[in-house]
Every structure is written in C-alpha cells, then in structure tokens.
Amino acid sequence: MNTKYRKTVIAGNWKMNMTASEVRPFVEELKAAMPKLKGCETVLCVPAVNIPAMLRWGKDAKIACGAEDVSAFAKGAYTGEIAANMLADLGVKYCIVGHSERREYHKESDMLVNAKARALLDNGISPIICVGESLEQREMELTMAHINYQVRAALHGVDASELRRCVIAYEPIWAIGTGKTATAEQAEEVCREIRSIIREIYGARPARSVSILYGGSMNAKNAAELLAMPDIDGGLIGGASLKPADFATIIAAAGAENE
Ligand code: 13P
C-alpha cells in the first residue's frame, strides 16, 4: 500500500450469503472486533435485499454499503433488474462490476461491464471493477494481455475525473474460493501492471491515486503480507468477509499498514 497517494479499501463481497435479519448481529459483532479506523475505507457489498439493513446498521460502525450488481440500463422494462439511480437513492456508495462469477454464470461481456461502470459513475456510485485471468490463461502466459484488455475495455469512455471514483480489483479466477491465494509477488506483479496500464491511458497522477485491490482467498492469515505490497491498496474479500472476527483482522492489518 502507498497511503500517501491513495485510499486503502477493505471491501467484503458477501455474494449470495446472509439474510437481511442476519445483518444487524453481524455488524455488531464486527464493530466490537474491528479497530478504530484510520485512513481505511471499509465496505460491505451485500445482496440487494440486504442493502437497507446494511445502510442502517453499518452507519454507526463506519461501514460503507456496496451492491454486488447493477443494471446497465437507466430504467424501463428489465424485469428483476436494479438501476444505478435506485442504489444511489438508498445511499449505496460502491458496486461491484465485472466479477468473474457474473462474467461466467451470467455471460457478462466486457462491453456490458463498461456500460454498468458508466451507469454507476453517472449516478455518483464508485464501481469496483474486477479483472482477472483464468488458470489456463496464466499457464499460457496470457495474464498480462488479458488484464490489459479487461482494464481498457472496462474504462472505455471514463475520463480522468471519473477514474478517481473507480476502484480496480485484481481477482485471479483460480484464487477465488479455492483457498489458493496468489503469492504476494504474483498479486503485486499484476497490480503494478494495472497501474501502468492506467498510467498509459490517464498519465502519472491518476495512476498514482487509483486504489487497486487484490481479491482471491484473502484471509486473516495472509492479508498483512499482501497489503504490504506497494501496489496493493486493499482487498476484495469473499469467504472471510462472512466471519466478523476474520474480517476485523483483515481491517486491522490494513490499519496497521496505515499507521
Ligand atoms: P474468496 O475471498 O472467497 O476467495 O472470494 C474472493 C472474491 O471473489 C471476492 O469478490
């Protein structure tokens, strides 16, 4: 992390876990376990139906609420979809786009990811843009080419002032939910590459200030080592964000780096 130039973000992604009535006890337990925050933004991205509860109970604990998905469309006949202005109206600050699970199970294209990021930016919500390679791509040494394409496609039409509101998350698909974490060096190598792609598009200053997170089996044990890397500005955490004690330990690791 380089806390001089950019914000540390520890974001949980609950995926399809937890009910609305479980939010309050979770937040209370987390609040009791987590350290006082200094220069670290804590976010919990939760299923849409849990958003009102997270906004209500997370406020006291200074936990920002994020969504896990958004429609690319502004409004209209899109049954089941939730528009960015609906999230903004509730007070949602962040929303994940381009998660590999949505790319895979819902066949989301890079163009759709870009349209969703646009919809969020137009409504004052920070997109957490996920990119990451498959195991096959890594083995074929296609990681950097793939990341390059995904980052450029997701940020198409996003200007420098909007980039300041974006967060990028590097999530190698082979590390998600597998217990197989990228080594700190592997994660750093790709996060550094993402920053250099952003430098090519936007220049040195925006590249220096954008927060780039690592995600993929980050947990209470390995967080400190990953967060110590210069281009890793936080984490996007799945499984460990469902356990208040573990999530608090990860926040503490980010806090310690911020001292
Ligand atoms: P895990 O932390 O469970 O590997 O999930 C990572 C992830 O996909 C966060 O978006």
PDB file of C-alpha atoms and ligand atoms in Angstrom:
ATOM      1  CA  MET A   1       0.000   0.000   0.000  1.00  0.00           C
ATOM      2  CA  ASN A   2       1.062   3.542  -0.550  1.00  0.00           C
ATOM      3  CA  THR A   3      -1.133   5.502   1.799  1.00  0.00           C
ATOM      4  CA  LYS A   4       0.418   8.802   0.894  1.00  0.00           C
ATOM      5  CA  TYR A   5      -1.212   8.857  -2.507  1.00  0.00           C
ATOM      6  CA  ARG A   6      -4.255   6.621  -2.303  1.00  0.00           C
ATOM      7  CA  LYS A   7      -7.087   5.343  -0.186  1.00  0.00           C
ATOM      8  CA  THR A   8      -6.964   1.911   1.379  1.00  0.00           C
ATOM      9  CA  VAL A   9     -10.165  -0.018   0.738  1.00  0.00           C
ATOM     10  CA  ILE A  10     -11.128  -3.228   2.506  1.00  0.00           C
ATOM     11  CA  ALA A  11     -14.271  -4.466   0.791  1.00  0.00           C
ATOM     12  CA  GLY A  12     -16.238  -7.579   1.583  1.00  0.00           C
ATOM     13  CA  ASN A  13     -18.253  -9.360  -1.071  1.00  0.00           C
ATOM     14  CA  TRP A  14     -20.934 -11.428   0.584  1.00  0.00           C
ATOM     15  CA  LYS A  15     -22.015 -12.970  -2.751  1.00  0.00           C
ATOM     16  CA  MET A  16     -25.258 -14.959  -2.231  1.00  0.00           C
ATOM     17  CA  ASN A  17     -24.946 -15.354   1.537  1.00  0.00           C
ATOM     18  CA  MET A  18     -26.694 -13.960   4.599  1.00  0.00           C
ATOM     19  CA  THR A  19     -30.293 -12.822   5.100  1.00  0.00           C
ATOM     20  CA  ALA A  20     -31.415  -9.304   5.989  1.00  0.00           C
ATOM     21  CA  SER A  21     -32.094 -10.317   9.579  1.00  0.00           C
ATOM     22  CA  GLU A  22     -28.518 -11.537   9.953  1.00  0.00           C
ATOM     23  CA  VAL A  23     -27.078  -8.112   9.092  1.00  0.00           C
ATOM     24  CA  ARG A  24     -27.511  -6.413  12.455  1.00  0.00           C
ATOM     25  CA  PRO A  25     -25.882  -9.113  14.621  1.00  0.00           C
ATOM     26  CA  PHE A  26     -23.089  -9.427  12.078  1.00  0.00           C
ATOM     27  CA  VAL A  27     -22.340  -5.706  12.101  1.00  0.00           C
ATOM     28  CA  GLU A  28     -22.492  -5.562  15.902  1.00  0.00           C
ATOM     29  CA  GLU A  29     -20.009  -8.386  16.188  1.00  0.00           C
ATOM     30  CA  LEU A  30     -17.750  -6.835  13.564  1.00  0.00           C
ATOM     31  CA  LYS A  31     -17.918  -3.410  15.194  1.00  0.00           C
ATOM     32  CA  ALA A  32     -16.879  -4.861  18.544  1.00  0.00           C
ATOM     33  CA  ALA A  33     -13.949  -6.701  16.959  1.00  0.00           C
ATOM     34  CA  MET A  34     -12.630  -4.148  14.497  1.00  0.00           C
ATOM     35  CA  PRO A  35     -10.095  -1.491  15.367  1.00  0.00           C
ATOM     36  CA  LYS A  36     -10.749   2.239  15.127  1.00  0.00           C
ATOM     37  CA  LEU A  37     -10.193   3.089  11.514  1.00  0.00           C
ATOM     38  CA  LYS A  38      -7.608   5.500  10.278  1.00  0.00           C
ATOM     39  CA  GLY A  39      -7.404   6.202   6.574  1.00  0.00           C
ATOM     40  CA  CYS A  40      -9.044   2.934   5.609  1.00  0.00           C
ATOM     41  CA  GLU A  41     -12.425   2.650   3.941  1.00  0.00           C
ATOM     42  CA  THR A  42     -14.391  -0.418   4.982  1.00  0.00           C
ATOM     43  CA  VAL A  43     -17.115  -1.568   2.613  1.00  0.00           C
ATOM     44  CA  LEU A  44     -19.519  -4.482   2.646  1.00  0.00           C
ATOM     45  CA  CYS A  45     -21.052  -5.367  -0.707  1.00  0.00           C
ATOM     46  CA  VAL A  46     -24.198  -7.308   0.019  1.00  0.00           C
ATOM     47  CA  PRO A  47     -27.156  -8.894  -1.796  1.00  0.00           C
ATOM     48  CA  ALA A  48     -29.630  -6.201  -2.895  1.00  0.00           C
ATOM     49  CA  VAL A  49     -32.283  -7.199  -0.354  1.00  0.00           C
ATOM     50  CA  ASN A  50     -29.762  -6.676   2.482  1.00  0.00           C
ATOM     51  CA  ILE A  51     -28.831  -3.148   1.438  1.00  0.00           C
ATOM     52  CA  PRO A  52     -31.347  -1.237   3.622  1.00  0.00           C
ATOM     53  CA  ALA A  53     -30.269  -3.204   6.694  1.00  0.00           C
ATOM     54  CA  MET A  54     -26.571  -2.722   5.923  1.00  0.00           C
ATOM     55  CA  LEU A  55     -27.082   1.012   5.454  1.00  0.00           C
ATOM     56  CA  ARG A  56     -28.924   1.230   8.744  1.00  0.00           C
ATOM     57  CA  TRP A  57     -26.628  -0.849  10.936  1.00  0.00           C
ATOM     58  CA  GLY A  58     -23.362  -0.196   9.138  1.00  0.00           C
ATOM     59  CA  LYS A  59     -23.557   3.574   9.571  1.00  0.00           C
ATOM     60  CA  ASP A  60     -22.560   3.592  13.232  1.00  0.00           C
ATOM     61  CA  ALA A  61     -19.662   1.251  12.564  1.00  0.00           C
ATOM     62  CA  LYS A  62     -18.485   3.432   9.638  1.00  0.00           C
ATOM     63  CA  ILE A  63     -19.025   0.613   7.188  1.00  0.00           C
ATOM     64  CA  ALA A  64     -19.978   1.812   3.720  1.00  0.00           C
ATOM     65  CA  CYS A  65     -22.579  -0.199   1.878  1.00  0.00           C
ATOM     66  CA  GLY A  66     -21.921  -1.627  -1.550  1.00  0.00           C
ATOM     67  CA  ALA A  67     -24.069  -3.524  -4.020  1.00  0.00           C
ATOM     68  CA  GLU A  68     -22.982  -6.643  -5.877  1.00  0.00           C
ATOM     69  CA  ASP A  69     -24.519  -5.817  -9.232  1.00  0.00           C
ATOM     70  CA  VAL A  70     -26.419  -3.159 -11.162  1.00  0.00           C
ATOM     71  CA  SER A  71     -28.304  -2.905 -14.413  1.00  0.00           C
ATOM     72  CA  ALA A  72     -26.559  -1.253 -17.346  1.00  0.00           C
ATOM     73  CA  PHE A  73     -29.883   0.384 -18.226  1.00  0.00           C
ATOM     74  CA  ALA A  74     -31.292   3.535 -16.638  1.00  0.00           C
ATOM     75  CA  LYS A  75     -34.907   2.341 -16.318  1.00  0.00           C
ATOM     76  CA  GLY A  76     -37.698   0.513 -18.057  1.00  0.00           C
ATOM     77  CA  ALA A  77     -38.855  -2.973 -18.923  1.00  0.00           C
ATOM     78  CA  TYR A  78     -35.996  -5.029 -17.447  1.00  0.00           C
ATOM     79  CA  THR A  79     -37.741  -7.399 -15.056  1.00  0.00           C
ATOM     80  CA  GLY A  80     -35.728  -8.192 -11.965  1.00  0.00           C
ATOM     81  CA  GLU A  81     -33.037  -5.596 -12.596  1.00  0.00           C
ATOM     82  CA  ILE A  82     -31.978  -2.790 -10.275  1.00  0.00           C
ATOM     83  CA  ALA A  83     -30.932   0.559 -11.744  1.00  0.00           C
ATOM     84  CA  ALA A  84     -27.986   2.631 -10.538  1.00  0.00           C
ATOM     85  CA  ASN A  85     -30.203   5.547  -9.512  1.00  0.00           C
ATOM     86  CA  MET A  86     -32.197   3.186  -7.254  1.00  0.00           C
ATOM     87  CA  LEU A  87     -28.982   2.211  -5.469  1.00  0.00           C
ATOM     88  CA  ALA A  88     -27.861   5.827  -5.262  1.00  0.00           C
ATOM     89  CA  ASP A  89     -31.226   6.865  -3.840  1.00  0.00           C
ATOM     90  CA  LEU A  90     -30.761   4.411  -0.964  1.00  0.00           C
ATOM     91  CA  GLY A  91     -27.271   5.710  -0.206  1.00  0.00           C
ATOM     92  CA  VAL A  92     -25.144   2.967  -1.750  1.00  0.00           C
ATOM     93  CA  LYS A  93     -21.566   4.153  -2.284  1.00  0.00           C
ATOM     94  CA  TYR A  94     -19.927   1.257  -4.126  1.00  0.00           C
ATOM     95  CA  CYS A  95     -20.947  -1.504  -6.502  1.00  0.00           C
ATOM     96  CA  ILE A  96     -19.002  -4.454  -7.854  1.00  0.00           C
ATOM     97  CA  VAL A  97     -18.925  -4.874 -11.639  1.00  0.00           C
ATOM     98  CA  GLY A  98     -17.180  -7.452 -13.795  1.00  0.00           C
ATOM     99  CA  HIS A  99     -16.893 -10.082 -11.099  1.00  0.00           C
ATOM    100  CA  SER A 100     -15.711 -13.324 -12.688  1.00  0.00           C
ATOM    101  CA  GLU A 101     -18.768 -15.147 -11.337  1.00  0.00           C
ATOM    102  CA  ARG A 102     -21.056 -12.798 -13.260  1.00  0.00           C
ATOM    103  CA  ARG A 103     -18.825 -12.945 -16.317  1.00  0.00           C
ATOM    104  CA  GLU A 104     -19.003 -16.737 -16.209  1.00  0.00           C
ATOM    105  CA  TYR A 105     -22.513 -17.620 -14.958  1.00  0.00           C
ATOM    106  CA  HIS A 106     -24.318 -14.650 -16.499  1.00  0.00           C
ATOM    107  CA  LYS A 107     -22.170 -14.342 -19.606  1.00  0.00           C
ATOM    108  CA  GLU A 108     -21.352 -10.702 -18.921  1.00  0.00           C
ATOM    109  CA  SER A 109     -19.163  -9.215 -21.623  1.00  0.00           C
ATOM    110  CA  ASP A 110     -16.512  -6.526 -21.268  1.00  0.00           C
ATOM    111  CA  MET A 111     -18.889  -4.161 -23.050  1.00  0.00           C
ATOM    112  CA  LEU A 112     -21.601  -4.828 -20.508  1.00  0.00           C
ATOM    113  CA  VAL A 113     -19.128  -4.350 -17.646  1.00  0.00           C
ATOM    114  CA  ASN A 114     -18.187  -0.993 -19.152  1.00  0.00           C
ATOM    115  CA  ALA A 115     -21.860   0.013 -19.503  1.00  0.00           C
ATOM    116  CA  LYS A 116     -22.500  -0.899 -15.856  1.00  0.00           C
ATOM    117  CA  ALA A 117     -19.479   1.092 -14.688  1.00  0.00           C
ATOM    118  CA  ARG A 118     -20.785   4.042 -16.720  1.00  0.00           C
ATOM    119  CA  ALA A 119     -24.254   3.762 -15.205  1.00  0.00           C
ATOM    120  CA  LEU A 120     -22.747   3.796 -11.710  1.00  0.00           C
ATOM    121  CA  LEU A 121     -20.459   6.763 -12.368  1.00  0.00           C
ATOM    122  CA  ASP A 122     -23.381   8.709 -13.809  1.00  0.00           C
ATOM    123  CA  ASN A 123     -25.171   8.177 -10.512  1.00  0.00           C
ATOM    124  CA  GLY A 124     -22.318   9.008  -8.157  1.00  0.00           C
ATOM    125  CA  ILE A 125     -21.532   5.405  -7.181  1.00  0.00           C
ATOM    126  CA  SER A 126     -17.967   4.079  -7.241  1.00  0.00           C
ATOM    127  CA  PRO A 127     -17.608   0.962  -9.377  1.00  0.00           C
ATOM    128  CA  ILE A 128     -15.321  -1.734  -8.025  1.00  0.00           C
ATOM    129  CA  ILE A 129     -14.167  -3.105 -11.372  1.00  0.00           C
ATOM    130  CA  CYS A 130     -12.989  -6.718 -11.206  1.00  0.00           C
ATOM    131  CA  VAL A 131     -10.484  -8.184 -13.625  1.00  0.00           C
ATOM    132  CA  GLY A 132      -8.572 -11.443 -13.521  1.00  0.00           C
ATOM    133  CA  GLU A 133      -7.246 -14.323 -15.537  1.00  0.00           C
ATOM    134  CA  SER A 134      -8.182 -17.994 -15.535  1.00  0.00           C
ATOM    135  CA  LEU A 135      -5.689 -20.721 -14.655  1.00  0.00           C
ATOM    136  CA  GLU A 136      -5.430 -21.668 -18.344  1.00  0.00           C
ATOM    137  CA  GLN A 137      -4.602 -18.085 -19.286  1.00  0.00           C
ATOM    138  CA  ARG A 138      -1.944 -17.899 -16.570  1.00  0.00           C
ATOM    139  CA  GLU A 139      -0.392 -21.154 -17.709  1.00  0.00           C
ATOM    140  CA  MET A 140      -0.331 -19.919 -21.311  1.00  0.00           C
ATOM    141  CA  GLU A 141       1.319 -16.681 -20.149  1.00  0.00           C
ATOM    142  CA  LEU A 142      -1.673 -14.670 -21.299  1.00  0.00           C
ATOM    143  CA  THR A 143      -2.291 -12.997 -17.929  1.00  0.00           C
ATOM    144  CA  MET A 144      -0.999  -9.539 -18.792  1.00  0.00           C
ATOM    145  CA  ALA A 145      -2.628  -9.446 -22.245  1.00  0.00           C
ATOM    146  CA  HIS A 146      -5.953 -10.453 -20.723  1.00  0.00           C
ATOM    147  CA  ILE A 147      -5.733  -7.929 -17.888  1.00  0.00           C
ATOM    148  CA  ASN A 148      -4.735  -5.229 -20.324  1.00  0.00           C
ATOM    149  CA  TYR A 149      -7.815  -5.868 -22.436  1.00  0.00           C
ATOM    150  CA  GLN A 150     -10.195  -6.086 -19.476  1.00  0.00           C
ATOM    151  CA  VAL A 151      -8.937  -2.882 -17.846  1.00  0.00           C
ATOM    152  CA  ARG A 152      -9.043  -0.875 -21.077  1.00  0.00           C
ATOM    153  CA  ALA A 153     -12.488  -2.182 -22.005  1.00  0.00           C
ATOM    154  CA  ALA A 154     -13.970  -1.505 -18.551  1.00  0.00           C
ATOM    155  CA  LEU A 155     -12.636   2.056 -18.524  1.00  0.00           C
ATOM    156  CA  HIS A 156     -13.657   2.919 -22.081  1.00  0.00           C
ATOM    157  CA  GLY A 157     -15.138   6.429 -22.096  1.00  0.00           C
ATOM    158  CA  VAL A 158     -14.289   7.009 -18.433  1.00  0.00           C
ATOM    159  CA  ASP A 159     -12.447  10.316 -18.040  1.00  0.00           C
ATOM    160  CA  ALA A 160      -9.721  11.138 -15.524  1.00  0.00           C
ATOM    161  CA  SER A 161     -12.069  12.856 -13.064  1.00  0.00           C
ATOM    162  CA  GLU A 162     -14.313   9.785 -13.102  1.00  0.00           C
ATOM    163  CA  LEU A 163     -11.367   7.433 -12.728  1.00  0.00           C
ATOM    164  CA  ARG A 164     -10.753   8.975  -9.304  1.00  0.00           C
ATOM    165  CA  ARG A 165     -14.037   7.409  -8.209  1.00  0.00           C
ATOM    166  CA  CYS A 166     -13.205   3.959  -9.575  1.00  0.00           C
ATOM    167  CA  VAL A 167     -11.608   1.116  -7.671  1.00  0.00           C
ATOM    168  CA  ILE A 168      -9.953  -1.734  -9.579  1.00  0.00           C
ATOM    169  CA  ALA A 169      -9.845  -5.232  -8.098  1.00  0.00           C
ATOM    170  CA  TYR A 170      -7.442  -7.854  -9.396  1.00  0.00           C
ATOM    171  CA  GLU A 171      -9.021 -11.234  -8.757  1.00  0.00           C
ATOM    172  CA  PRO A 172      -7.294 -14.186 -10.405  1.00  0.00           C
ATOM    173  CA  ILE A 173     -10.113 -16.653 -11.078  1.00  0.00           C
ATOM    174  CA  TRP A 174      -8.017 -19.613  -9.910  1.00  0.00           C
ATOM    175  CA  ALA A 175      -7.666 -17.992  -6.474  1.00  0.00           C
ATOM    176  CA  ILE A 176     -11.358 -17.274  -5.857  1.00  0.00           C
ATOM    177  CA  GLY A 177     -12.953 -19.501  -3.256  1.00  0.00           C
ATOM    178  CA  THR A 178     -10.256 -22.115  -3.766  1.00  0.00           C
ATOM    179  CA  GLY A 179      -8.089 -21.383  -0.744  1.00  0.00           C
ATOM    180  CA  LYS A 180      -5.284 -20.967  -3.272  1.00  0.00           C
ATOM    181  CA  THR A 181      -4.033 -17.404  -2.848  1.00  0.00           C
ATOM    182  CA  ALA A 182      -1.767 -15.717  -5.340  1.00  0.00           C
ATOM    183  CA  THR A 183       1.592 -15.132  -3.687  1.00  0.00           C
ATOM    184  CA  ALA A 184       2.160 -11.550  -2.640  1.00  0.00           C
ATOM    185  CA  GLU A 185       4.661 -11.268  -5.506  1.00  0.00           C
ATOM    186  CA  GLN A 186       2.228 -12.655  -8.107  1.00  0.00           C
ATOM    187  CA  ALA A 187      -0.517 -10.305  -6.909  1.00  0.00           C
ATOM    188  CA  GLU A 188       1.834  -7.329  -6.816  1.00  0.00           C
ATOM    189  CA  GLU A 189       3.123  -8.028 -10.324  1.00  0.00           C
ATOM    190  CA  VAL A 190      -0.376  -7.800 -11.828  1.00  0.00           C
ATOM    191  CA  CYS A 191      -1.492  -4.860  -9.663  1.00  0.00           C
ATOM    192  CA  ARG A 192       1.631  -2.979 -10.731  1.00  0.00           C
ATOM    193  CA  GLU A 193       0.815  -3.793 -14.364  1.00  0.00           C
ATOM    194  CA  ILE A 194      -2.743  -2.475 -13.893  1.00  0.00           C
ATOM    195  CA  ARG A 195      -1.307   0.768 -12.542  1.00  0.00           C
ATOM    196  CA  SER A 196       0.998   1.064 -15.525  1.00  0.00           C
ATOM    197  CA  ILE A 197      -1.916   0.493 -17.941  1.00  0.00           C
ATOM    198  CA  ILE A 198      -3.781   3.282 -16.159  1.00  0.00           C
ATOM    199  CA  ARG A 199      -0.670   5.444 -16.399  1.00  0.00           C
ATOM    200  CA  GLU A 200      -0.631   4.872 -20.161  1.00  0.00           C
ATOM    201  CA  ILE A 201      -4.260   5.903 -20.515  1.00  0.00           C
ATOM    202  CA  TYR A 202      -4.537   8.731 -17.974  1.00  0.00           C
ATOM    203  CA  GLY A 203      -0.997   9.762 -17.031  1.00  0.00           C
ATOM    204  CA  ALA A 204       1.098   9.558 -13.901  1.00  0.00           C
ATOM    205  CA  ARG A 205      -1.061  11.379 -11.366  1.00  0.00           C
ATOM    206  CA  PRO A 206      -4.320   9.480 -11.839  1.00  0.00           C
ATOM    207  CA  ALA A 207      -2.334   6.216 -11.883  1.00  0.00           C
ATOM    208  CA  ARG A 208      -0.723   7.121  -8.594  1.00  0.00           C
ATOM    209  CA  SER A 209      -4.045   7.860  -6.920  1.00  0.00           C
ATOM    210  CA  VAL A 210      -6.209   4.957  -8.076  1.00  0.00           C
ATOM    211  CA  SER A 211      -6.812   2.241  -5.473  1.00  0.00           C
ATOM    212  CA  ILE A 212      -6.103  -1.276  -6.718  1.00  0.00           C
ATOM    213  CA  LEU A 213      -7.288  -4.182  -4.595  1.00  0.00           C
ATOM    214  CA  TYR A 214      -6.371  -7.841  -4.551  1.00  0.00           C
ATOM    215  CA  GLY A 215      -9.068 -10.499  -4.206  1.00  0.00           C
ATOM    216  CA  GLY A 216      -8.921 -14.293  -4.088  1.00  0.00           C
ATOM    217  CA  SER A 217      -8.754 -16.278  -0.862  1.00  0.00           C
ATOM    218  CA  MET A 218      -7.523 -13.276   1.110  1.00  0.00           C
ATOM    219  CA  ASN A 219      -7.902 -14.146   4.760  1.00  0.00           C
ATOM    220  CA  ALA A 220      -6.911 -13.207   8.302  1.00  0.00           C
ATOM    221  CA  LYS A 221      -3.591 -15.025   7.914  1.00  0.00           C
ATOM    222  CA  ASN A 222      -2.328 -13.788   4.546  1.00  0.00           C
ATOM    223  CA  ALA A 223      -3.800 -10.253   4.458  1.00  0.00           C
ATOM    224  CA  ALA A 224      -0.852  -8.447   6.069  1.00  0.00           C
ATOM    225  CA  GLU A 225       1.658  -9.849   3.594  1.00  0.00           C
ATOM    226  CA  LEU A 226      -0.494  -8.968   0.573  1.00  0.00           C
ATOM    227  CA  LEU A 227      -1.302  -5.491   1.893  1.00  0.00           C
ATOM    228  CA  ALA A 228       2.368  -4.761   2.473  1.00  0.00           C
ATOM    229  CA  MET A 229       2.980  -4.753  -1.295  1.00  0.00           C
ATOM    230  CA  PRO A 230       3.370  -1.245  -2.772  1.00  0.00           C
ATOM    231  CA  ASP A 231       0.677  -1.536  -5.470  1.00  0.00           C
ATOM    232  CA  ILE A 232      -1.935  -3.435  -3.443  1.00  0.00           C
ATOM    233  CA  ASP A 233      -4.171  -0.859  -1.799  1.00  0.00           C
ATOM    234  CA  GLY A 234      -6.662  -3.160  -0.152  1.00  0.00           C
ATOM    235  CA  GLY A 235      -8.669  -6.296  -0.612  1.00  0.00           C
ATOM    236  CA  LEU A 236     -11.906  -7.630  -2.053  1.00  0.00           C
ATOM    237  CA  ILE A 237     -12.780 -10.431   0.281  1.00  0.00           C
ATOM    238  CA  GLY A 238     -15.344 -13.175  -0.188  1.00  0.00           C
ATOM    239  CA  GLY A 239     -15.395 -16.030   2.311  1.00  0.00           C
ATOM    240  CA  ALA A 240     -13.508 -14.241   5.084  1.00  0.00           C
ATOM    241  CA  SER A 241     -15.912 -11.279   4.929  1.00  0.00           C
ATOM    242  CA  LEU A 242     -18.658 -13.575   6.236  1.00  0.00           C
ATOM    243  CA  LYS A 243     -16.800 -14.081   9.528  1.00  0.00           C
ATOM    244  CA  PRO A 244     -16.748 -10.917  11.651  1.00  0.00           C
ATOM    245  CA  ALA A 245     -13.563 -11.861  13.550  1.00  0.00           C
ATOM    246  CA  ASP A 246     -11.640 -12.678  10.355  1.00  0.00           C
ATOM    247  CA  PHE A 247     -12.849  -9.601   8.535  1.00  0.00           C
ATOM    248  CA  ALA A 248     -11.881  -7.462  11.549  1.00  0.00           C
ATOM    249  CA  THR A 249      -8.384  -8.968  11.484  1.00  0.00           C
ATOM    250  CA  ILE A 250      -8.022  -8.024   7.807  1.00  0.00           C
ATOM    251  CA  ILE A 251      -9.178  -4.459   8.565  1.00  0.00           C
ATOM    252  CA  ALA A 252      -6.654  -4.341  11.404  1.00  0.00           C
ATOM    253  CA  ALA A 253      -3.903  -5.462   9.021  1.00  0.00           C
ATOM    254  CA  ALA A 254      -4.801  -2.582   6.680  1.00  0.00           C
ATOM    255  CA  GLY A 255      -4.950  -0.214   9.644  1.00  0.00           C
ATOM    256  CA  ALA A 256      -1.509  -1.266  10.816  1.00  0.00           C
ATOM    257  CA  GLU A 257      -0.127  -0.535   7.359  1.00  0.00           C
ATOM    258  CA  ASN A 258      -1.748   2.890   7.565  1.00  0.00           C
ATOM    259  CA  GLU A 259      -0.012   3.890  10.823  1.00  0.00           C
TER     260      GLU A 259
HETATM  261  P1  13P B   1     -12.848 -15.501  -1.754  1.00  0.00           P
HETATM  262  O1  13P B   1     -12.225 -14.489  -0.805  1.00  0.00           O
HETATM  263  O2  13P B   1     -13.910 -16.320  -1.105  1.00  0.00           O
HETATM  264  O3  13P B   1     -11.808 -16.284  -2.473  1.00  0.00           O
HETATM  265  O4  13P B   1     -13.624 -14.630  -2.869  1.00  0.00           O
HETATM  266  C1  13P B   1     -12.966 -13.613  -3.485  1.00  0.00           C
HETATM  267  C2  13P B   1     -13.943 -12.852  -4.303  1.00  0.00           C
HETATM  268  O5  13P B   1     -14.440 -13.350  -5.285  1.00  0.00           O
HETATM  269  C3  13P B   1     -14.300 -11.502  -3.864  1.00  0.00           C
HETATM  270  O6  13P B   1     -15.022 -10.838  -4.838  1.00  0.00           O
END
